[in-house]
Every structure is written in structure tokens, then in C-alpha cells.
Coordinates of C-alpha atoms in Angstrom, one line a residue:
Chain Y
D1 CA 0.2 0.0 0.1
G2 CA 1.1 3.5 -0.8
G3 CA 1.8 5.8 2.3
I4 CA 4.2 7.4 4.8
T5 CA 5.9 5.6 7.5
Q6 CA 7.6 7.2 10.3
S7 CA 9.3 5.7 13.0
P8 CA 9.6 5.2 15.5
K9 CA 6.1 5.9 17.2
Y10 CA 7.3 6.7 20.5
L11 CA 11.1 7.8 21.3
F12 CA 12.4 8.8 24.4
R13 CA 15.4 10.8 24.9
K14 CA 17.7 12.0 27.5
E15 CA 18.8 15.9 27.7
G16 CA 21.6 16.6 25.7
Q17 CA 21.1 13.5 23.2
N18 CA 20.5 13.8 19.5
V19 CA 17.9 11.6 18.1
T20 CA 16.8 11.0 14.4
L21 CA 13.4 10.3 13.6
S22 CA 12.6 8.3 10.4
C23 CA 10.1 9.4 7.6
E24 CA 9.8 7.2 4.3
Q25 CA 7.3 7.7 1.5
N26 CA 6.4 5.3 -1.5
L27 CA 4.0 7.8 -3.2
N28 CA 6.3 9.4 -5.4
H29 CA 5.9 12.6 -4.3
D30 CA 8.5 15.1 -4.8
A31 CA 7.9 17.6 -1.6
M32 CA 8.3 16.5 1.8
Y33 CA 8.0 18.2 5.2
W34 CA 8.3 18.1 8.9
Y35 CA 5.8 19.4 11.2
R36 CA 5.7 19.8 15.1
Q37 CA 2.6 19.6 17.1
D38 CA 2.1 21.0 20.5
P39 CA -1.1 21.0 22.4
G40 CA -3.1 24.3 21.2
Q41 CA -0.4 25.2 18.7
G42 CA -1.8 23.5 15.7
L43 CA 1.1 22.4 13.2
R44 CA 4.0 24.2 13.0
L45 CA 6.4 23.8 9.8
I46 CA 10.2 22.6 10.9
Y47 CA 11.5 21.9 7.3
Y48 CA 10.5 21.1 4.1
S49 CA 12.1 20.0 0.9
Q50 CA 10.9 20.3 -2.5
I51 CA 13.5 18.0 -4.5
V52 CA 16.4 15.7 -3.8
N53 CA 19.5 17.4 -2.2
D54 CA 17.3 20.5 -1.3
F55 CA 15.7 21.7 1.5
Q56 CA 14.7 25.0 3.1
K57 CA 13.9 26.2 6.9
G58 CA 10.3 26.5 8.0
D59 CA 9.1 28.5 10.7
I60 CA 10.6 26.5 13.9
A61 CA 14.0 25.2 12.2
E62 CA 16.3 26.2 15.1
G63 CA 17.7 23.0 16.8
Y64 CA 16.8 20.8 14.0
S65 CA 18.5 19.1 10.9
V66 CA 17.4 17.2 8.0
S67 CA 18.8 15.5 5.1
R68 CA 17.1 14.3 1.5
E69 CA 19.6 11.9 -0.2
K70 CA 16.7 9.9 -1.5
K71 CA 13.3 11.0 -2.8
E72 CA 11.8 8.5 -0.4
S73 CA 13.2 9.5 2.5
F74 CA 13.3 12.8 4.9
P75 CA 14.9 12.0 8.1
L76 CA 14.8 14.7 10.8
T77 CA 17.5 14.8 13.6
V78 CA 16.4 16.6 16.8
T79 CA 19.7 18.1 18.2
S80 CA 20.7 19.0 21.7
A81 CA 20.2 22.3 20.7
Q82 CA 16.6 22.4 20.6
K83 CA 15.5 23.5 24.0
N84 CA 11.9 21.8 24.3
P85 CA 12.1 18.9 22.1
T86 CA 9.3 17.0 23.7
A87 CA 6.3 17.2 21.0
F88 CA 4.4 15.3 18.6
Y89 CA 6.0 15.2 15.1
L90 CA 4.5 14.6 12.0
C91 CA 6.1 14.0 8.5
A92 CA 4.1 14.6 5.2
S93 CA 4.5 14.6 1.7
S94 CA 2.6 16.3 -1.1
I95 CA 2.0 16.6 -5.0
A96 CA 0.7 19.6 -6.9
Q97 CA -2.3 21.9 -5.6
G98 CA -1.8 21.1 -1.8
W99 CA -2.7 17.7 -1.3
T100 CA -0.6 16.7 1.7
F101 CA -0.8 13.6 3.4
F102 CA 0.7 12.8 6.7
G103 CA 2.4 9.7 8.3
Q104 CA 1.4 8.5 11.8
G105 CA 3.5 10.7 13.7
T106 CA 6.5 10.3 16.4
R107 CA 5.7 11.3 20.0
L108 CA 9.3 12.3 21.2
T109 CA 9.5 12.7 24.8
V110 CA 12.6 14.1 26.9
V111 CA 13.4 12.3 30.2
Chain N
E1 CA 3.3 36.6 6.8
D2 CA 0.8 34.0 5.9
K3 CA -2.0 33.3 8.5
V4 CA -4.6 31.2 9.2
V5 CA -7.0 31.6 12.0
Q6 CA -9.5 29.1 13.5
S7 CA -12.6 29.5 15.9
P8 CA -13.5 28.4 18.1
L9 CA -10.4 26.9 19.6
S10 CA -12.4 24.2 21.5
L11 CA -16.1 23.3 21.5
V12 CA -18.1 20.6 23.5
V13 CA -21.7 19.5 21.8
H14 CA -24.1 16.7 22.5
E15 CA -24.6 14.0 20.1
G16 CA -27.4 15.0 17.3
D17 CA -26.2 18.7 17.5
T18 CA -25.0 20.7 14.5
V19 CA -21.5 22.5 14.6
T20 CA -20.1 25.0 12.5
L21 CA -16.3 25.7 12.6
N22 CA -14.6 28.5 11.1
C23 CA -11.6 29.4 9.4
S24 CA -10.3 32.7 8.2
Y25 CA -6.8 33.3 6.3
E26 CA -4.7 35.8 4.8
V27 CA -2.5 33.8 2.0
T28 CA -0.3 35.4 -0.5
N29 CA -1.4 34.3 -3.8
F30 CA -4.4 32.1 -2.6
R31 CA -4.9 29.0 -4.3
S32 CA -6.7 26.7 -2.0
L33 CA -8.0 25.8 1.4
L34 CA -8.1 22.3 3.3
W35 CA -9.6 21.0 5.9
Y36 CA -8.3 18.0 7.8
K37 CA -9.6 15.7 10.9
Q38 CA -7.2 14.6 13.3
E39 CA -8.2 12.2 15.8
K40 CA -5.2 10.2 17.7
K41 CA -2.2 10.4 15.1
A42 CA -2.3 11.6 11.2
P43 CA -4.4 14.2 10.3
T44 CA -6.7 12.7 7.5
F45 CA -7.9 14.7 4.6
L46 CA -11.4 16.3 4.5
F47 CA -11.9 18.8 1.8
M48 CA -9.8 21.0 -0.7
L49 CA -11.7 24.2 -1.7
T50 CA -10.7 26.3 -4.4
S51 CA -13.8 28.1 -5.7
S52 CA -16.0 30.5 -3.9
G53 CA -19.6 29.7 -2.9
I54 CA -19.5 25.9 -4.1
E55 CA -20.3 23.6 -1.3
K56 CA -18.2 20.4 -0.8
K57 CA -20.0 17.5 0.9
S58 CA -19.4 14.3 2.3
G59 CA -22.3 12.4 4.2
R60 CA -22.8 14.9 7.3
L61 CA -19.7 17.0 6.8
S62 CA -19.8 20.0 4.3
S63 CA -17.8 22.9 3.7
I64 CA -17.9 26.3 1.6
L65 CA -15.3 28.8 0.9
D66 CA -15.7 32.8 0.6
K67 CA -13.0 34.1 -1.3
K68 CA -14.3 37.7 -1.0
E69 CA -14.5 37.6 3.0
L70 CA -11.4 35.2 3.2
F71 CA -13.0 32.7 5.1
S72 CA -14.3 29.0 5.1
I73 CA -16.6 26.9 7.0
L74 CA -16.9 23.1 8.2
N75 CA -20.4 22.0 9.0
I76 CA -21.2 18.9 10.9
T77 CA -24.8 18.0 11.2
A78 CA -26.2 15.4 13.7
T79 CA -23.0 14.9 15.4
Q80 CA -21.7 11.6 16.7
T81 CA -19.0 10.7 19.4
G82 CA -17.1 9.4 16.1
D83 CA -16.6 13.2 15.3
S84 CA -14.8 14.1 18.1
A85 CA -11.4 15.2 17.0
I86 CA -9.2 18.5 16.2
Y87 CA -10.3 19.9 12.9
L88 CA -7.4 21.7 11.1
C89 CA -7.7 24.3 8.4
A90 CA -4.7 24.9 6.2
A91 CA -3.7 27.0 3.0
P92 CA -0.7 26.8 0.6
P93 CA 0.9 29.9 -0.4
G94 CA 1.0 30.8 -4.2
G95 CA 4.2 30.0 -6.0
S96 CA 5.8 26.6 -6.6
N97 CA 5.8 25.2 -3.2
Y98 CA 3.1 23.6 -1.3
K99 CA 4.0 23.7 2.3
L100 CA 0.6 24.4 4.4
T101 CA -0.1 27.3 6.9
F102 CA -2.1 25.8 9.6
G103 CA -4.6 27.1 12.0
K104 CA -4.3 26.2 15.8
G105 CA -7.3 23.7 15.1
T106 CA -10.5 23.6 16.7
L107 CA -11.0 20.7 19.3
L108 CA -14.4 19.2 19.0
T109 CA -15.6 17.0 21.6
V110 CA -19.2 15.2 21.2
N111 CA -20.8 13.9 24.2
P112 CA -23.4 11.1 24.4

């Protein structure tokens, strides 16, 4: 089945550690995105990529990094520089006209 | 700066009630507005609206766009407990990328 797969579903991290969230899509979409969701905040854009080997910062990129070496994959690294990383992270991909599809999300908790 | 504002932020109703959720937007070179439903995890797509005044309908849900007044509404009739969710409104800016600007969402709780 076509879709977006995020892993892991739940992730715990100690303060000061970097962690990488995986996102894979088999929809053949060119564009991929990472959003962060906090209670009462809606979805905020972290990074996005429209083509392989290219990506742009979104509204809240500080403390995060990404790579886009393959069309299917857009991993997100939450670095120790992110001051408040506990959140729900959603990966998405899209085709033209704004049709955007989401993965099931990764809930990251800093312990 | 592109902006999408939803209201109310939360709403509690009883089964069988009709609800109207609001979304206003200010987006450069507006092309479309999308509604999503988010229960526990991934937002799922409900509607995409591009033309003013044309209602889109799916079962008990319907939505309409007013491009002159820059807003959209999502109606749910005869609500059920399964309609409890966060409803998100989003718009992509003009140009060649499709990143979405989201509103904060409306948390709808339908009580039996």
C-alpha cells in the first residue's frame, strides 16, 4: 500500500542527546515536510524539501536538521540545541495543488 | 506573513447537535484551502476548496469557501461521538511550493 511511514512511534531521549526520526514515503511525491505539534498550537513547519538534495527552513527550524539524499526519505534530527523537544512530530508529503498526506507521527519525550 | 485563524479553539456539544467551525485566512496568492480531521495521530484529509461559493459535501460534513471575505466554514450535522477530533484548516501559499500554513485547530468534543 502507498503511504508515509514514520518510525519509531514513541521515542524517549535524555537531555543532551541527538535523536533521528525516520520518514519514508512510497507515493513518489517530490515534496516532503516535517511539522511539530504542541497542544493548542496547531502544526508548525520545521523543514521542507521540494526536491532531492535540497531543503529549506520552516518557521521553527532552530535545533533541528534534515537531509534529503533520496526522494523517498526525509529524516529529521532533533539536536541537543533544541530547547524544548518534547512534542508530536508529523512527516508529510505532497503533490501539486496542496494535496498533503501525513504519516502517523512520532511522539518524542525528553526524560 | 501568511496567517490562518480558526475559531472556536474548542467546542463541546451533545450527540445530534449541528456544529459550525470557522477558518479565516490571509495567504499570499491564495489557491486553495484544506480541511483535515485529526483523531489520535495523522491528520486525514476532508476537503480541498478552491472555488468560492461551491459547497463540498461528504455525508454529514460539508464545507464552503468565501474568497471575497477570506473565510471557510466546516459544518457537521447530527454529530456523533466519532466526530470528536481536532479539525485543522490549512492553506498553501502561491508559487511553486505546497507547504501548508495551519490554523491552531478546533478541538471538538461530542458527548453522548
